[in-house]
Coordinates of C-alpha atoms and ligand atoms in Angstrom, one line a residue:
X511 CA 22.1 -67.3 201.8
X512 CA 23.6 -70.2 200.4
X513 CA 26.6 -69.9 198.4
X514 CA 24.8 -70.2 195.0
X515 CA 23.3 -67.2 195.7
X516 CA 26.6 -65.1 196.4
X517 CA 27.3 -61.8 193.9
X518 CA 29.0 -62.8 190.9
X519 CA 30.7 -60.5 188.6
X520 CA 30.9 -62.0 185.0
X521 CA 34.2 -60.0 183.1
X522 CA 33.4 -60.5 178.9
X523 CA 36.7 -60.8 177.5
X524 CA 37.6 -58.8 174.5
X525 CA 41.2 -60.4 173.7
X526 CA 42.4 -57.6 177.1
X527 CA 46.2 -58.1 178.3
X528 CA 45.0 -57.6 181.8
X529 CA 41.7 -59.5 181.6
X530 CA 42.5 -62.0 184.0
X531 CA 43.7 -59.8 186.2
X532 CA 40.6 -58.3 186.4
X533 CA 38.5 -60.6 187.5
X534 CA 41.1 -61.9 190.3
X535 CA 41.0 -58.6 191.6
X536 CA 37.4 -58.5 191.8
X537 CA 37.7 -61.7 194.2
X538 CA 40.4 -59.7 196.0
X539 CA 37.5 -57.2 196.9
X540 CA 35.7 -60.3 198.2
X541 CA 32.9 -60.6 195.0
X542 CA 33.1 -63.8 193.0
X543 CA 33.8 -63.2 189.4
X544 CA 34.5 -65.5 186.3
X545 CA 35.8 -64.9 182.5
X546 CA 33.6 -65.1 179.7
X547 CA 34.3 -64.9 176.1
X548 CA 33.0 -61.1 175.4
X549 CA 30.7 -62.4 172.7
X550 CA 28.5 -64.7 174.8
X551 CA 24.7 -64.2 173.8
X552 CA 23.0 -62.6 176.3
X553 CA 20.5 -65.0 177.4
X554 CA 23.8 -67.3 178.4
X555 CA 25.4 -64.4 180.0
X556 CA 21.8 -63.8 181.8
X557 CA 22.1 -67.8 182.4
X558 CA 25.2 -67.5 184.6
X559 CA 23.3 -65.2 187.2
X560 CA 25.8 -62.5 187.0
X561 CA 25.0 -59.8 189.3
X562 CA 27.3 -56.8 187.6
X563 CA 29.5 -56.9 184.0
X564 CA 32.7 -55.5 183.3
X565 CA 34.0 -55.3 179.6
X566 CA 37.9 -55.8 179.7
X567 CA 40.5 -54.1 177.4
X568 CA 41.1 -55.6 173.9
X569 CA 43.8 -54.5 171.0
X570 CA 40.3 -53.9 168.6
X571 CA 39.4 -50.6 167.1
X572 CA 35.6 -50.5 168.2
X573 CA 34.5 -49.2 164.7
X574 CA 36.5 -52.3 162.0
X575 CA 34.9 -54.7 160.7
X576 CA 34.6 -58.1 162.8
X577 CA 36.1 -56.1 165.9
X578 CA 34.6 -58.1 169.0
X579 CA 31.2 -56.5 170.5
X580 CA 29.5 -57.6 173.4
X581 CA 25.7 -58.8 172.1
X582 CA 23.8 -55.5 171.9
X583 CA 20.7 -57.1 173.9
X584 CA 23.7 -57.4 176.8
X585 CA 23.1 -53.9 177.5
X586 CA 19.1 -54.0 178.0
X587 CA 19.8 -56.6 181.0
X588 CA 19.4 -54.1 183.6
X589 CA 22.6 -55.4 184.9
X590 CA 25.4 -52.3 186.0
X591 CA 28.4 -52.4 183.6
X592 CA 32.3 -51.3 184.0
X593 CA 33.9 -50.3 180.8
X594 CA 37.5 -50.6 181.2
X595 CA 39.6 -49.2 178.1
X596 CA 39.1 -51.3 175.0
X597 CA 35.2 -51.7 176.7
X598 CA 35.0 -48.2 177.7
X599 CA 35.0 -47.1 174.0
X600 CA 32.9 -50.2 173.3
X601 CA 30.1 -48.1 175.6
X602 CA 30.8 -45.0 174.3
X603 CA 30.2 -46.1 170.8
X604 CA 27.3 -48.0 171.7
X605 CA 25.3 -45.1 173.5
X606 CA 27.3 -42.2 171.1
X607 CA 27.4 -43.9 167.8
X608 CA 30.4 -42.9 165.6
X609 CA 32.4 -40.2 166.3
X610 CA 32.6 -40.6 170.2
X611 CA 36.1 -42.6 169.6
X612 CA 39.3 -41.4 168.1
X613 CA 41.4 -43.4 166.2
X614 CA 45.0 -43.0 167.9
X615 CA 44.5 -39.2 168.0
X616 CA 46.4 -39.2 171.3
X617 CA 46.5 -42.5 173.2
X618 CA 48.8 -43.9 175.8
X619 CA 51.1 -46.3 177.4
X620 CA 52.6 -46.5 181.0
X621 CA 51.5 -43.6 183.7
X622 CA 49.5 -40.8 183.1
X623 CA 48.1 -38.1 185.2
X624 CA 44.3 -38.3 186.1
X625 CA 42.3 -35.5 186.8
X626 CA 38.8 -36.5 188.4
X627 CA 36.1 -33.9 187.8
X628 CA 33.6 -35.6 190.1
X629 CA 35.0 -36.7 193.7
X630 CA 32.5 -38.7 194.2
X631 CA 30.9 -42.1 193.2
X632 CA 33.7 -44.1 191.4
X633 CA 36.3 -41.7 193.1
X634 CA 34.4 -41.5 196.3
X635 CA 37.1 -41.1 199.1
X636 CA 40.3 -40.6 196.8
X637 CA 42.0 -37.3 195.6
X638 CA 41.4 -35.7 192.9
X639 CA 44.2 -36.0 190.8
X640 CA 46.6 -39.5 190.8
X641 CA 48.3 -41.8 188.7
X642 CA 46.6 -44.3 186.5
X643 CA 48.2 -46.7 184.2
X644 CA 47.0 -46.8 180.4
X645 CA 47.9 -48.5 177.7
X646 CA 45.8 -47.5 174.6
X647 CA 45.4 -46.0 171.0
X648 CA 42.2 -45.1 170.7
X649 CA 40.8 -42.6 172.9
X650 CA 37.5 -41.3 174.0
X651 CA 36.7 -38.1 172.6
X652 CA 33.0 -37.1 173.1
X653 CA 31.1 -38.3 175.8
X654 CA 28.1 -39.9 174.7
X655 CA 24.6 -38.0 175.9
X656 CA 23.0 -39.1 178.7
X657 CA 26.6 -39.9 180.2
X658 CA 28.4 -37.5 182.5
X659 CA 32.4 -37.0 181.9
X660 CA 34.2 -38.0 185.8
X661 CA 38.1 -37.7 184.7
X662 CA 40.2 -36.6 182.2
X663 CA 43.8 -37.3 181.8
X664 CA 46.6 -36.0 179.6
X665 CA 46.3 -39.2 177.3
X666 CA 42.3 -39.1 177.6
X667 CA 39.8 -36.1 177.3
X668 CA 37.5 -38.4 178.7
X669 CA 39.1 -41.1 181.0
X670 CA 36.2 -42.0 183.1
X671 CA 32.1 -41.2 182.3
X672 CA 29.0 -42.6 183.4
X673 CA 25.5 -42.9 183.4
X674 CA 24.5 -43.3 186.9
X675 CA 20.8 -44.1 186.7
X676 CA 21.7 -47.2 184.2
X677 CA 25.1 -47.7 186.5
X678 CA 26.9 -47.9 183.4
X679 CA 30.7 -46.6 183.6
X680 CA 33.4 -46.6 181.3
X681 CA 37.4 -45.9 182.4
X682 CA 40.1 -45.4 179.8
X683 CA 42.8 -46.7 182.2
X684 CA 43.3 -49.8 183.8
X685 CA 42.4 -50.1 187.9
X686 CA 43.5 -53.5 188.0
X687 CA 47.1 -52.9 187.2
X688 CA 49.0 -52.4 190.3
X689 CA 50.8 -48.9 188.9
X690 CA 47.2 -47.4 189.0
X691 CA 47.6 -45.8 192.2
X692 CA 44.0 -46.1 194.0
X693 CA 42.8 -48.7 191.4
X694 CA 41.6 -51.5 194.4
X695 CA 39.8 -48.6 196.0
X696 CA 38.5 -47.4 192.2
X697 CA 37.3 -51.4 191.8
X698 CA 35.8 -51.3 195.8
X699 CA 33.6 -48.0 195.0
X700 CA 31.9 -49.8 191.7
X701 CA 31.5 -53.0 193.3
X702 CA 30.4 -52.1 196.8
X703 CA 28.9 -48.5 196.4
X704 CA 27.9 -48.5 192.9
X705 CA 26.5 -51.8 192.4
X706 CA 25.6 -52.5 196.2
X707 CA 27.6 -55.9 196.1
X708 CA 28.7 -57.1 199.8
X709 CA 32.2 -58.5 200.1
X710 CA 31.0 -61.8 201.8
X711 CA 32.6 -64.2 199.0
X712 CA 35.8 -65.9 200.0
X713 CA 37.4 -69.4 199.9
X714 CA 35.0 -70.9 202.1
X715 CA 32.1 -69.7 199.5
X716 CA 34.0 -71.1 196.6
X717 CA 34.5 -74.2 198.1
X718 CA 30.7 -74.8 198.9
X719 CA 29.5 -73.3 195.9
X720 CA 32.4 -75.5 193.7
X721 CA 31.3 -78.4 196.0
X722 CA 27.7 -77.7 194.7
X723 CA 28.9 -77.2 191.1
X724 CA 30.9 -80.7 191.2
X725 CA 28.4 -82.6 192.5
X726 CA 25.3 -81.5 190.0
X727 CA 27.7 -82.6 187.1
X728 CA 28.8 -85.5 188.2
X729 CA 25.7 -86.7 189.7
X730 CA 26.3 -90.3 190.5
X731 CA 28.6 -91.2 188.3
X732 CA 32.7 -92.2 189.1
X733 CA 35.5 -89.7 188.2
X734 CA 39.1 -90.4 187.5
X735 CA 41.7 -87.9 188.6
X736 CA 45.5 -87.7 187.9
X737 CA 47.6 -86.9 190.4
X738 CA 50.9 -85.2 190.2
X739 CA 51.5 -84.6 193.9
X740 CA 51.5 -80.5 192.8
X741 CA 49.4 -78.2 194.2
X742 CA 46.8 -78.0 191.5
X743 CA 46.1 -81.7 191.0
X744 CA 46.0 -82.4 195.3
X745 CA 43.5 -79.7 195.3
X746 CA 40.8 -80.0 192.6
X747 CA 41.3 -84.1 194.1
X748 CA 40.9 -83.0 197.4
X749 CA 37.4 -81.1 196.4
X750 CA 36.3 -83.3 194.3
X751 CA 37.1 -86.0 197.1
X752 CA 35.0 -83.8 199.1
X753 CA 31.8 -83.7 196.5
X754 CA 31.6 -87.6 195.9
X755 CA 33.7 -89.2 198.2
X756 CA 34.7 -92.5 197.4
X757 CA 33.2 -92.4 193.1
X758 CA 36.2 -90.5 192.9
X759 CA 40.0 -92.7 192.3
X760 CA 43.0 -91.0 192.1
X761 CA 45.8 -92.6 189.6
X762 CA 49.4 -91.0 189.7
X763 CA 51.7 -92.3 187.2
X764 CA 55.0 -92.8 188.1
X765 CA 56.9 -91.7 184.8
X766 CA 60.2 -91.5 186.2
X767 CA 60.3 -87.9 185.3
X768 CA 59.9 -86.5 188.9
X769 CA 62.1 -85.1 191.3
X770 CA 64.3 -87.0 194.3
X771 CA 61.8 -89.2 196.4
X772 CA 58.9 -87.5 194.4
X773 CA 56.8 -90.5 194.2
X774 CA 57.2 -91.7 197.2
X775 CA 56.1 -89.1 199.0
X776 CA 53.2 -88.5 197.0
X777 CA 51.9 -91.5 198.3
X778 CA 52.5 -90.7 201.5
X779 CA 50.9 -87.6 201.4
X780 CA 47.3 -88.7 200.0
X781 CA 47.7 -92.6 202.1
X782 CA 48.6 -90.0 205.6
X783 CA 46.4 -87.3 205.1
X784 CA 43.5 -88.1 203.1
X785 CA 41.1 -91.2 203.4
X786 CA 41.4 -91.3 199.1
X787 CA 41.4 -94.2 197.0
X788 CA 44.7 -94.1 195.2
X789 CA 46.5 -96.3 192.3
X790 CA 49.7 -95.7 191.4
X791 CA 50.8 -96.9 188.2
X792 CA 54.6 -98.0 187.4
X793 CA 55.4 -96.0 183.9
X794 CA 58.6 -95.6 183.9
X795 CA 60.1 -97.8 181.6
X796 CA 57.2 -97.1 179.1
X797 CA 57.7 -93.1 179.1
X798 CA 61.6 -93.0 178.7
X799 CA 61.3 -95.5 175.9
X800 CA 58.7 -93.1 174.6
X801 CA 61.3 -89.9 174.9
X802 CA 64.4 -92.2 173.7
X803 CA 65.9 -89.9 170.5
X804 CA 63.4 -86.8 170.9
X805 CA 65.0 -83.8 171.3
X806 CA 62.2 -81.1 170.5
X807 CA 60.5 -79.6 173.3
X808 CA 57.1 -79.8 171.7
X809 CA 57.6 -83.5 170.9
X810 CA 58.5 -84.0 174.4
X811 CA 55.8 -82.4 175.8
X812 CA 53.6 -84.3 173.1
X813 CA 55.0 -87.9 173.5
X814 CA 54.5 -87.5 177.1
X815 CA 50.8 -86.2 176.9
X816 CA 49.9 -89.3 174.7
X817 CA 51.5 -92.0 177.2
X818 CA 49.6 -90.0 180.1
X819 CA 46.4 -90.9 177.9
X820 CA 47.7 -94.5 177.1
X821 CA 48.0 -95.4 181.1
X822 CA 44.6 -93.3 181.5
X823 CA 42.9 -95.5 179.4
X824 CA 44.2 -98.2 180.5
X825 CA 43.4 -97.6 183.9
X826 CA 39.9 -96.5 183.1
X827 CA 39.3 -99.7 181.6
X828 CA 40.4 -101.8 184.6
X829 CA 37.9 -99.5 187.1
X830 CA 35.1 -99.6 184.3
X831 CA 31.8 -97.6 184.0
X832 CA 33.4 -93.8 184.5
X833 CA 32.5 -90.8 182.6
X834 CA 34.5 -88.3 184.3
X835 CA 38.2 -86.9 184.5
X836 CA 39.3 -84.3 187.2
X837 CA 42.1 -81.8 186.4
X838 CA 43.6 -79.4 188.2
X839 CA 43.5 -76.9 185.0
X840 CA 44.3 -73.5 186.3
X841 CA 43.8 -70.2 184.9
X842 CA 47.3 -69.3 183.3
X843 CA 47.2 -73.2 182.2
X844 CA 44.4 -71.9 180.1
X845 CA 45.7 -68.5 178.5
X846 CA 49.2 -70.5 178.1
X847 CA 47.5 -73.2 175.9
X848 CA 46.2 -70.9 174.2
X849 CA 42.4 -69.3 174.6
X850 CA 41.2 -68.3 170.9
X851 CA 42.9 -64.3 171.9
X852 CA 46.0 -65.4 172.7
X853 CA 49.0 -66.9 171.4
X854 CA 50.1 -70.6 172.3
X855 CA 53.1 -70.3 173.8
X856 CA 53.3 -74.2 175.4
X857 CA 51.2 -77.3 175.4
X858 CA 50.7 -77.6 179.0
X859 CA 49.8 -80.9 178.5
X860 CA 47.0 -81.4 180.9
X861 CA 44.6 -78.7 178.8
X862 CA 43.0 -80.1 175.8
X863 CA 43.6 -83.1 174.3
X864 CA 42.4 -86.4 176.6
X865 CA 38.6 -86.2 176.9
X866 CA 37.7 -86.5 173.3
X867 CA 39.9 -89.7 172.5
X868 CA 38.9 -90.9 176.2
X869 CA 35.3 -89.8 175.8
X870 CA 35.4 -88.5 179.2
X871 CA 34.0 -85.3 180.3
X872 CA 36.4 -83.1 181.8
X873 CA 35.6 -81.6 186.0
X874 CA 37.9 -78.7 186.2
X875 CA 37.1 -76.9 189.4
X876 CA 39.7 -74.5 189.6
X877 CA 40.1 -73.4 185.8
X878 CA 39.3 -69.6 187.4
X879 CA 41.9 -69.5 189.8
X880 CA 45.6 -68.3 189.9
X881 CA 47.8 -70.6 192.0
X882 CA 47.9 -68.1 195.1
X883 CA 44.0 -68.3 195.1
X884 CA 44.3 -72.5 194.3
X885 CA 46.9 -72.6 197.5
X886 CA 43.9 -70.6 199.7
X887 CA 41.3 -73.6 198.7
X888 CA 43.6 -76.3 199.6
X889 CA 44.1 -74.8 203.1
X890 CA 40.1 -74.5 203.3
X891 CA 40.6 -77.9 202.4
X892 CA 42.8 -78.8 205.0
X893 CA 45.7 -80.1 203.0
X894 CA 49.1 -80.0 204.5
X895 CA 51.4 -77.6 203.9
X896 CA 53.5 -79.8 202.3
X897 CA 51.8 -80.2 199.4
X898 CA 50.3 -76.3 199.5
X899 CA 53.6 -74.8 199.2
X900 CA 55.4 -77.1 197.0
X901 CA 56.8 -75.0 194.2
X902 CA 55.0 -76.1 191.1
X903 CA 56.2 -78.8 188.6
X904 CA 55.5 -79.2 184.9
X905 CA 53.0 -82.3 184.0
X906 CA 56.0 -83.2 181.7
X907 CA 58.3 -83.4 184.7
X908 CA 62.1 -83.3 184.2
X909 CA 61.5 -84.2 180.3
X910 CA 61.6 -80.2 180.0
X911 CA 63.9 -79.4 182.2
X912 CA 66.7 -81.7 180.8
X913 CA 67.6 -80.1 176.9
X914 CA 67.8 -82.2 174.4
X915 CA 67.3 -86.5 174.9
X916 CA 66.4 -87.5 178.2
X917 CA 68.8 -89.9 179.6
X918 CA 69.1 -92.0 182.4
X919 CA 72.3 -90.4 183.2
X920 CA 70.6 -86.7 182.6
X921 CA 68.0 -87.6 185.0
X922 CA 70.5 -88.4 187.7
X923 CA 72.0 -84.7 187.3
X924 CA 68.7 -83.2 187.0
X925 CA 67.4 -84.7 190.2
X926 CA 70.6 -84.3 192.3
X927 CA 71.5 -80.7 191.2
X928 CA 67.4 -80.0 192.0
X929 CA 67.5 -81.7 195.6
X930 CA 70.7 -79.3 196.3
X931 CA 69.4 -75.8 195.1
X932 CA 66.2 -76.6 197.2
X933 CA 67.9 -77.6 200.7
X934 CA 69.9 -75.0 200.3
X935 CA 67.0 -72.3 199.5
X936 CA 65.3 -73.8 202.4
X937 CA 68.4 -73.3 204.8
X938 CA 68.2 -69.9 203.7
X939 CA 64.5 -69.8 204.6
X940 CA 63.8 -68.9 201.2
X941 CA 61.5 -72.0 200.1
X942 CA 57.9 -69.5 200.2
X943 CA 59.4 -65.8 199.2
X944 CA 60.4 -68.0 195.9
X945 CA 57.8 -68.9 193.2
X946 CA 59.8 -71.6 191.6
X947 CA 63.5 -72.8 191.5
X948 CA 64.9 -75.5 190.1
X949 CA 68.1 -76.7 187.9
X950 CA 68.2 -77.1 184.0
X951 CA 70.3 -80.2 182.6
X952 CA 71.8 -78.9 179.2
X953 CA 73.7 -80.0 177.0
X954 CA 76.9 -78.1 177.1
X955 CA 79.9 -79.4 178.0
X956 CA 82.8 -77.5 179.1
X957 CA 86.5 -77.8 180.5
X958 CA 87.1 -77.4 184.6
X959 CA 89.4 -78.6 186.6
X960 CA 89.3 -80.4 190.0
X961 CA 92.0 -81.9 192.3
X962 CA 94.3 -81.7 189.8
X963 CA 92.3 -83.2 186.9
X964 CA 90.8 -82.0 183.5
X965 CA 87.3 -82.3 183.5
X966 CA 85.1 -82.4 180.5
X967 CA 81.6 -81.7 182.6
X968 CA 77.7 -80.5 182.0
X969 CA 76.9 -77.4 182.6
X970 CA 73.4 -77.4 185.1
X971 CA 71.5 -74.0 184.9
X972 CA 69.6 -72.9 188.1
X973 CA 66.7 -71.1 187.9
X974 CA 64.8 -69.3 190.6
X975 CA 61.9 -67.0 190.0
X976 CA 59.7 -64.5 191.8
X977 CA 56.0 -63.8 190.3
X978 CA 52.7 -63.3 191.6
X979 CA 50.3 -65.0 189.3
X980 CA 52.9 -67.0 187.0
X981 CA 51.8 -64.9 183.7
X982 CA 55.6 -63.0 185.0
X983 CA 58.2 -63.7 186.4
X984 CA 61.3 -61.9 187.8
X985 CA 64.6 -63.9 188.7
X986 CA 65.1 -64.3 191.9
X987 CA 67.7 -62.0 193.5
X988 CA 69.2 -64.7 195.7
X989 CA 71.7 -64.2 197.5
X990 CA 75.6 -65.0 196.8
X991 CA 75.9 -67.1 199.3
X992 CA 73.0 -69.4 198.6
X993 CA 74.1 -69.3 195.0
X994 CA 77.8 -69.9 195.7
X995 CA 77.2 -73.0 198.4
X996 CA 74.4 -74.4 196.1
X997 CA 77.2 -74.0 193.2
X998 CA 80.0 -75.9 195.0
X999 CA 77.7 -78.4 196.8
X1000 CA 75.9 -79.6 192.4
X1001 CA 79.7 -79.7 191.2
X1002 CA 81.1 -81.6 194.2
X1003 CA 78.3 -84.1 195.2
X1004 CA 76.6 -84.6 191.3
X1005 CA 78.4 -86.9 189.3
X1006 CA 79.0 -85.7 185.4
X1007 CA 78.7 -82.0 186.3
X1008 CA 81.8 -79.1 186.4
X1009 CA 80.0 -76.1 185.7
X1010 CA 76.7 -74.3 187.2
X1011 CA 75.3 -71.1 185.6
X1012 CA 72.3 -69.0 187.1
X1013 CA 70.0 -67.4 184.9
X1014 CA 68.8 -64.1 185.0
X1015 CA 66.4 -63.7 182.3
X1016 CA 62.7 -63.0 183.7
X1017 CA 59.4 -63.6 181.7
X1018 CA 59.1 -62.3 179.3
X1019 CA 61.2 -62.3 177.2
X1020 CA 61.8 -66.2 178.9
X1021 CA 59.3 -68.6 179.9
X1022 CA 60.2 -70.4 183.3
X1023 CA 60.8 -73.9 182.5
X1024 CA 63.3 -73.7 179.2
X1025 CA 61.4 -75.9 177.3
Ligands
XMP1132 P1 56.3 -71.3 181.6 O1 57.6 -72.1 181.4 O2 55.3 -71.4 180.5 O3 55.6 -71.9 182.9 O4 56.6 -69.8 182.0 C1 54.6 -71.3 183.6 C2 54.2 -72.3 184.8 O5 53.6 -73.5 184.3 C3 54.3 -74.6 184.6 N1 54.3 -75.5 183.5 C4 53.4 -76.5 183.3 N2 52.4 -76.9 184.2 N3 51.8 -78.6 182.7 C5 51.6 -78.0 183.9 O6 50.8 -78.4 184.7 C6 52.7 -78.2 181.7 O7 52.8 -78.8 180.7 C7 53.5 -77.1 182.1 N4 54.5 -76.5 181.5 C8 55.0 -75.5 182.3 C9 55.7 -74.1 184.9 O8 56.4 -75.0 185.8 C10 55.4 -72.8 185.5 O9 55.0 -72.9 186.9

């Protein structure tokens, strides 16, 4: 079997909360599975070789007008099909027409009691009452004929149904939420028992099958790829490396935005480790110019997207005849920037914007992936760990972590406070239990006192966070000590500063960076 012919589980997205959630924890349970928008014709979806469908959640009423519906013809594919809420009523009115789905008779959100009926199948193995998690106003009322009700719950008269023979199944509550109690064992019986899918997909599969995918696009032609030095960039570069070797040239672009040494060990990294043909382009000077007076975080992010494209260009015109541009797009880079469902809440400036004025096509090998599932690739790869668990850094650098203008004398702060927190998380032996930490130059000044001096300092913000798949974040229970030796190393050894605060605000209500 070769890796193009591994399971694949396609989720439609109907605008869900949780929708990419699902289809990670489908590759959890060892089956490939991608994101598509939930009104794909069904010839494209057949297209894709899916071997199962799941419908996600969605904030739609199935019955208003314009409410998004899969392509009716999806259903005559033969393929099985998991319902889950929003798409669970989407079934039921498909196969029970009107009157199978209540308007916000009862609904739900948070925990709720589920009572199987039918221990077997989807429950196969697990008791026969347990906690699910809902979150949902309209309910299933009716089960549609031809279906057969499983569970009921106290927000639900008709939490899970199926139709066996078709392998179609419908559940009111979510299984890929970690509060449903037995929802990975839920998501194993469809896959494995239900649908007969092995669990034989795994990094090694992705990166033949991606290696595959890369190459038939690019064919023979030269690709472009910038790299940050993150995680993300290193390993759609090192894959891509891997599909066309030397056609590929790696530019980073040294904005003077990046942490301590950053640049410098970048270098090293990709000149050590990997036989890759890399420029690195001086930009410093033309990016602060570029940010001299802007205060706005969306200007900054902006200004600092269209210089990336400006030394892009430029570059592409010195290597000539290349039609593609890697990135190192994840997943929660996509639903950030916003995917048609969901609200914009930043720019990340490396989604959207460069190939139309560069007439480049965009390679994106990892756009499915969360950064836990990116980090598992680039071992495959055999990158360093170095570069694997480096905690990320925004394409706009220390432009958003610095409030307000970005000054030379800012930068100095940022980078020196940032080099302390993280030898002193690392002494602790906290570098990997932390997602990301890092220190915030504002623009406060206060009064302090030291020797026997007024000061009139900055104030620097640390900021640590724990989170899973970046979509949220807690902050990061450190301990005092850390905090307090971290504290008195930034004021003591980083000129301009008499003041450190540590925030505690997860996400949401806050993003992680502050700008
Ligand atoms: P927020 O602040 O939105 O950040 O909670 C989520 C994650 O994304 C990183 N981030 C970016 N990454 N380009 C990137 O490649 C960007 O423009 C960008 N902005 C934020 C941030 O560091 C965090 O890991």
């Amino acid at each position: 079997m070769t890796a193009m012919d591994a399971d694949k589980v396609l989720v439609l997205d109907f605008g869900g909360q949780y929708t990419h959630l699902i289809a990670r924890r489908v590759r959890d349970c060892g089956v490939y599975s991608e994101i598509v928008p939930g009104d794909s014709p069904a010839d494209e979806i057949c297209s894709r070789g899916p071997s199962a469908l799941i419908f996600s959640g969605g904030p739609g009423n199935v019955y208003a007008g314009g409410a998004p519906r899969p392509d009716p013809d999806v259903f005559s594919l033969g393929l099985p099909i998991l319902g889950i809420c929003y798409g669970h009523q989407l079934i039921a009115a498909h196969f029970g027409g009107c009157g199978c789905v209540n308007r916000g008779r009862r609904g739900g959100y948070g925990r709720v009691n589920l009572q199987v009926d039918e221990p077997t199948d989807l429950f196969s193995g697990l008791p026969e009452q347990m906690e699910v998690w809902v979150s949902h106003g309209d309910v299933v009322e009716e089960v549609p004929e031809s279906f057969v009700r499983l569970a009921g719950s106290e927000s639900s008269a008709v939490a899970a149904m199926a139709r066996p023979e078709r392998r179609i199944y419908g559940v009111q509550f979510h299984p890929e939420v970690r509060h449903t109690s037995y929802g990975r064992e839920i998501l194993q019986n469809w896959l494995h028992r239900i649908c007969g899918l092995s669990a034989d997909w795994n990094m090694v599969s992705f990166v033949d099958e991606a290696v595959e995918q890369i190459r038939r696009q690019i064919g023979d032609g030269r690709a472009i790829c910038g790299l940050s030095g993150g995680v993300d960039s290193s390993v759609a570069a090192a894959l891509v490396h891997r599909a066309i070797g030397e056609r590929l040239t790696c530019v980073f672009v040294d904005h003077g935005l990046h942490r301590r040494d950053e640049p410098e060990l970048v270098r090293g990294m990709f000149a050590g480790h990997m036989d890759i043909n890399l420029v690195s382009v001086d930009a410093r000077e033309r990016f602060l110019s570029a940010l001299r007076g802007v205060t706005d975080p969306e200007e900054k992010r902006r200004r600092v997207g269209h210089e990336f494209i400006s030394v892009f260009e430029e570059q592409a015109r010195v290597l000539g005849d290349l039609r593609f541009l890697v990135q190192g797009t994840i997943y929660p880079d996509v639903v950030e920037s916003g995917t048609g469902v969901s609200a914009v809440i930043k720019s990340h400036h490396n989604v959207g914007g460069l190939p139309e004025r560069m007439e480049l096509e965009l390679v994106e090998p990892l756009r499915d992936l969360f950064k836990d599932e990116v980090r598992r690739v680039g071992e495959e790869l055999g990158l360093t760990e170095d570069i694997l668990w480096r905690h990320p850094f925004p394409g706009p650098g220390l432009a958003v972590r610095i409030l307000g203008e970005v000054t030379e004398e800012k930068l100095a702060i940022a980078r020196g406070a940032d080099a302390i927190f993280e030898e002193e998380i690392r002494a602790a032996d906290l570098y990997r239990d932390v997602w990301q930490s890092f220190a915030v130059v504002t623009d406060l000044r206060s009064v302090g006192v030291m020797g026997d001096d007024r000061t009139y300092g900055r104030t620097v913000m640390l900021r640590a966070v724990t989170s899973e798949d970046v979509m949220t974040a807690e902050w990061a229970r450190l301990p005092d000590d850390v905090l307090d030796t971290a504290a008195r190393r930034i004021v003591n050894e980083v000129r301009g500063v008499n003041r450190v605060a540590y925030d505690i605000t997860s996400k949401p209500p806050g993003t992680i960076e502050w700008e």
